[in-house]
XYZ file of C-alpha atoms in Angstrom:
338
model
C 100.423 94.246 11.714
C 102.473 92.437 9.116
C 102.983 88.775 8.362
C 106.451 87.365 7.819
C 106.782 83.757 6.876
C 103.320 83.168 8.238
C 104.069 84.819 11.632
C 102.125 87.812 12.892
C 104.367 90.777 13.857
C 103.019 93.770 15.781
C 104.526 97.090 14.680
C 106.728 98.950 17.142
C 104.815 102.237 17.146
C 104.410 102.547 20.886
C 100.989 101.072 21.028
C 100.424 98.239 23.401
C 99.930 94.814 22.107
C 96.525 93.303 22.708
C 96.147 90.950 25.631
C 96.314 87.299 24.693
C 93.032 85.428 24.684
C 92.326 83.242 27.690
C 93.169 79.623 27.098
C 90.182 77.267 27.182
C 90.286 74.862 30.159
C 91.374 71.338 29.249
C 90.460 68.198 31.237
C 92.769 65.262 31.756
C 92.009 62.385 29.437
C 89.799 59.682 31.079
C 90.740 56.072 30.614
C 87.689 53.953 29.930
C 88.106 50.461 31.413
C 85.965 47.601 30.213
C 83.741 45.876 32.763
C 84.975 42.557 33.959
C 82.995 39.718 32.492
C 81.356 37.504 35.111
C 79.285 34.422 34.972
C 75.552 34.843 35.418
C 74.646 32.906 38.579
C 71.050 31.791 39.008
C 69.764 30.848 42.470
C 66.433 29.517 41.243
C 65.944 25.767 40.874
C 65.708 24.593 37.309
C 64.104 21.514 35.849
C 67.001 20.877 33.544
C 69.880 18.696 34.600
C 72.327 20.960 32.759
C 74.276 23.455 34.808
C 73.784 26.926 33.207
C 77.330 27.882 34.194
C 78.754 24.972 32.292
C 76.828 25.924 29.142
C 78.393 29.402 29.105
C 81.808 29.803 27.494
C 82.274 33.536 28.116
C 84.981 32.977 30.695
C 86.946 30.858 28.286
C 87.779 34.013 26.345
C 88.409 36.524 29.133
C 89.598 34.525 32.167
C 93.023 32.914 32.236
C 93.127 29.210 32.915
C 94.866 29.634 36.278
C 92.138 31.955 37.577
C 89.205 30.092 36.119
C 89.465 27.245 38.638
C 89.315 29.652 41.596
C 86.345 31.495 40.108
C 84.392 28.318 39.437
C 85.149 26.993 42.937
C 83.893 30.220 44.530
C 80.691 30.260 42.514
C 79.830 26.602 43.102
C 80.457 26.915 46.841
C 77.828 29.651 47.239
C 75.010 28.237 45.126
C 72.869 25.093 45.289
C 74.227 21.961 43.738
C 72.803 21.034 40.363
C 70.494 18.060 40.277
C 73.038 15.826 38.635
C 75.324 16.189 41.696
C 72.645 15.346 44.336
C 72.350 11.705 45.405
C 68.908 10.441 44.318
C 67.945 8.834 47.639
C 64.214 8.945 46.965
C 64.782 7.102 43.675
C 66.325 4.063 45.389
C 64.405 0.782 45.339
C 62.060 0.309 48.334
C 64.029 -2.745 49.500
C 67.262 -0.763 49.762
C 65.586 2.191 51.494
C 63.974 -0.130 54.038
C 67.385 -1.585 54.891
C 68.712 1.927 55.509
C 65.677 2.759 57.637
C 66.035 -0.429 59.689
C 69.717 0.262 60.322
C 69.017 3.851 61.379
C 65.743 3.596 63.307
C 65.586 0.154 64.900
C 67.317 -1.376 67.901
C 68.074 -5.034 68.600
C 66.976 -4.746 72.231
C 64.351 -2.803 74.129
C 64.756 0.973 74.309
C 64.774 2.193 77.954
C 62.989 5.535 78.451
C 63.223 7.676 81.597
C 61.147 10.696 82.589
C 63.219 13.814 83.316
C 62.578 17.503 83.982
C 64.228 19.711 81.358
C 63.833 23.494 81.462
C 60.918 23.196 83.883
C 59.088 20.810 81.519
C 58.353 17.094 81.641
C 60.551 15.392 79.065
C 61.635 11.899 78.106
C 65.170 10.721 77.420
C 67.034 7.562 76.581
C 68.608 5.774 79.512
C 71.376 3.236 79.671
C 70.594 -0.204 80.978
C 72.941 0.325 83.912
C 71.120 3.388 85.265
C 67.774 1.925 84.210
C 68.186 -1.265 86.228
C 69.745 0.615 89.155
C 66.620 2.765 89.462
C 64.425 -0.332 89.410
C 66.465 -1.942 92.186
C 66.061 1.157 94.335
C 62.320 1.290 93.760
C 61.650 -2.390 94.288
C 63.995 -2.414 97.227
C 64.014 -6.156 97.690
C 64.348 -9.352 95.699
C 65.246 -7.839 92.343
C 64.606 -10.314 89.535
C 67.690 -10.656 87.366
C 66.710 -10.546 83.674
C 70.258 -10.730 82.316
C 69.841 -14.414 81.442
C 66.578 -14.002 79.537
C 67.511 -10.789 77.665
C 71.074 -9.657 76.989
C 70.977 -5.844 76.984
C 74.128 -3.753 76.456
C 75.015 -0.937 78.822
C 75.360 1.721 76.127
C 72.491 3.899 74.968
C 70.673 2.849 71.801
C 72.039 4.613 68.723
C 69.016 5.835 66.799
C 68.588 8.531 64.161
C 65.049 9.878 64.666
C 66.016 13.165 62.954
C 65.616 11.280 59.686
C 61.865 11.830 60.022
C 62.368 15.604 59.660
C 63.774 15.563 56.106
C 60.499 15.759 54.199
C 56.945 14.455 54.225
C 57.670 11.474 52.005
C 60.482 10.163 54.199
C 58.418 10.866 57.331
C 55.550 8.764 55.985
C 57.953 5.904 55.231
C 59.926 5.972 58.504
C 57.284 6.811 61.121
C 55.825 3.262 61.262
C 59.346 1.811 61.520
C 60.511 3.974 64.428
C 57.406 3.491 66.561
C 56.266 0.088 65.354
C 59.459 -1.942 64.970
C 60.962 -1.156 68.407
C 60.164 -2.335 71.925
C 59.879 0.636 74.301
C 60.610 -0.024 77.976
C 59.389 2.608 80.442
C 60.955 3.210 83.817
C 57.534 3.794 85.401
C 54.028 4.937 84.544
C 55.111 8.574 84.676
C 57.579 7.908 81.876
C 54.801 6.276 79.840
C 52.538 9.273 80.415
C 55.274 11.754 79.459
C 56.174 9.813 76.324
C 52.607 9.516 75.025
C 51.786 13.123 75.905
C 54.756 14.473 73.929
C 54.164 12.497 70.744
C 51.140 12.912 68.515
C 48.168 10.517 68.626
C 49.189 9.338 65.140
C 52.539 8.214 66.565
C 50.808 6.566 69.517
C 48.692 4.583 67.073
C 51.905 3.214 65.512
C 53.174 1.696 68.791
C 53.277 -2.095 68.858
C 55.085 -3.426 71.957
C 55.501 -1.745 75.350
C 57.244 -2.890 78.510
C 56.290 -1.348 81.865
C 58.934 -1.715 84.580
C 57.192 -0.131 87.562
C 53.557 0.293 88.577
C 52.636 3.193 90.820
C 51.534 1.709 94.130
C 52.410 4.468 96.585
C 50.205 7.475 97.310
C 52.572 9.754 95.382
C 52.834 7.610 92.235
C 49.498 5.807 91.836
C 47.938 8.874 90.204
C 50.218 8.438 87.191
C 48.662 5.054 86.360
C 45.279 6.395 85.256
C 46.851 9.416 83.531
C 49.205 7.177 81.538
C 46.447 4.869 80.302
C 44.287 7.858 79.403
C 46.846 9.241 76.932
C 47.590 5.668 75.819
C 44.025 5.388 74.515
C 45.320 6.416 71.066
C 47.558 3.321 70.960
C 44.905 0.973 69.621
C 47.301 -1.133 67.524
C 49.428 -2.500 70.370
C 50.231 -6.178 69.976
C 51.770 -6.753 73.422
C 51.705 -4.864 76.721
C 54.145 -6.534 79.088
C 53.650 -5.594 82.744
C 57.128 -6.506 83.984
C 56.270 -5.200 87.444
C 54.084 -5.832 90.442
C 50.642 -4.487 89.529
C 48.718 -4.929 92.780
C 51.003 -4.645 95.767
C 50.452 -7.413 98.315
C 48.271 -9.522 95.956
C 50.795 -12.137 94.884
C 49.142 -15.054 93.141
C 45.658 -13.464 93.181
C 44.649 -12.831 89.597
C 41.262 -11.371 90.547
C 42.760 -8.536 92.604
C 45.342 -7.778 89.907
C 42.604 -7.620 87.258
C 40.509 -5.229 89.359
C 43.502 -2.955 89.958
C 44.404 -2.968 86.265
C 40.823 -2.238 85.217
C 40.511 0.598 87.721
C 43.467 2.458 86.189
C 43.432 1.206 82.595
C 39.765 0.989 81.588
C 40.102 3.923 79.136
C 42.719 2.074 77.082
C 40.905 -1.267 77.380
C 37.674 0.224 76.074
C 39.417 2.168 73.276
C 41.084 -0.989 71.948
C 37.838 -2.937 72.184
C 35.957 -0.231 70.275
C 38.599 -0.126 67.520
C 38.744 -3.920 67.170
C 34.999 -4.438 67.333
C 35.363 -6.737 70.341
C 34.908 -5.483 73.874
C 37.603 -7.679 75.464
C 40.096 -7.512 72.566
C 42.789 -5.902 74.756
C 42.749 -8.696 77.360
C 44.818 -11.068 75.235
C 47.447 -8.367 74.656
C 48.443 -8.103 78.337
C 51.187 -10.203 79.919
C 52.149 -10.198 83.581
C 55.660 -10.642 84.930
C 56.857 -13.107 87.558
C 56.790 -10.283 90.100
C 53.041 -10.860 90.431
C 53.349 -14.525 91.471
C 55.129 -14.514 94.793
C 58.423 -13.568 96.399
C 61.336 -13.841 96.813
C 62.339 -13.517 93.162
C 64.877 -15.833 91.629
C 68.172 -13.947 91.466
C 69.860 -16.098 88.832
C 68.014 -19.167 87.487
C 71.157 -20.556 85.848
C 73.269 -20.443 89.006
C 72.060 -23.776 90.356
C 69.712 -26.631 89.660
C 67.493 -25.478 92.527
C 67.152 -22.040 90.902
C 66.031 -23.545 87.608
C 63.444 -25.726 89.328
C 62.148 -22.750 91.289
C 61.855 -20.698 88.114
C 59.899 -23.492 86.434
C 57.452 -23.592 89.360
C 56.978 -19.835 89.214
C 56.178 -19.993 85.498
C 53.544 -22.633 86.168
C 52.005 -20.443 88.861
C 52.110 -17.492 86.469
C 50.137 -19.434 83.853
C 47.388 -20.131 86.416
C 47.437 -16.499 87.553
C 47.145 -15.244 83.952
C 44.081 -17.396 83.339
C 42.386 -16.022 86.451
C 43.446 -12.476 85.583
C 41.999 -12.588 82.071
C 38.783 -14.213 83.201
C 38.115 -11.494 85.757
C 39.135 -8.718 83.365
C 36.716 -9.996 80.697
C 33.942 -10.085 83.265
C 34.610 -6.469 84.234
C 34.603 -5.350 80.592
C 31.429 -7.288 79.845
C 29.373 -5.444 82.471
C 31.003 -2.046 81.899
């Protein structure tokens, strides 16, 4: 073999040229791409008011300005808001928070409550004045006493926000006395009172202040709810007024002694619980008021319709004052010898 100008030439002597060496396998060149820079998102609450994403300026170098807005919007939509963007409701002055609570949890008129069956359970729901009064007319059947002159109640349901109590423990402690203590609850009958008190905790019962009973169970099918209602009401030891806007003892108009005996028979558990809490056995007697339904009948349909109606209403109020004195005297006697 000779070399000419650096090239290897095989002589032509009949011998075969050696086989060329096998070429080594070559792989295609791999293009190494840099990883896309992303913001580090933290889902843990921090004590600092500074947003960690705002302190980082990595994206300022690698993300164009037109894409940065979309990236920031996506990240902030999937993570908790920083503390500086949350409204500091708990830091408001107590006077301002109380105004918000009063607007959300109180009603200018009495709150009508009706007992209903929901999913095979006894439940309570808000009722409109129209359906509330219609039910009372059907139950009383005769001589319905028109209260539209004394108390102007709208037909719509009360707009309350009781879900505010579920936010946290601090707000619950501040709003619970307002919801149960600053409103007047009117119950369709004693069953509604029993259902209401059985579904709320004894702590909430203790916050009740003013109740209005619209119907007393006098029939054989409803009188059993009277004792049951007062039994669960025994936790309501801070009541300031219990208005019996109904006929307590059927057929005993103008007889305070019979009304007192009927009330004591069904409500002695609540009477004794209030007396024990107040340190005075007959402390609950002064908290009870009776309606004109217990005086006599027929009721006055509209006292302002005529001069005769106003005079009749005045006479009934005088009779009611005498009846209340007799009622409280007999009730104190029953509690004294209990």
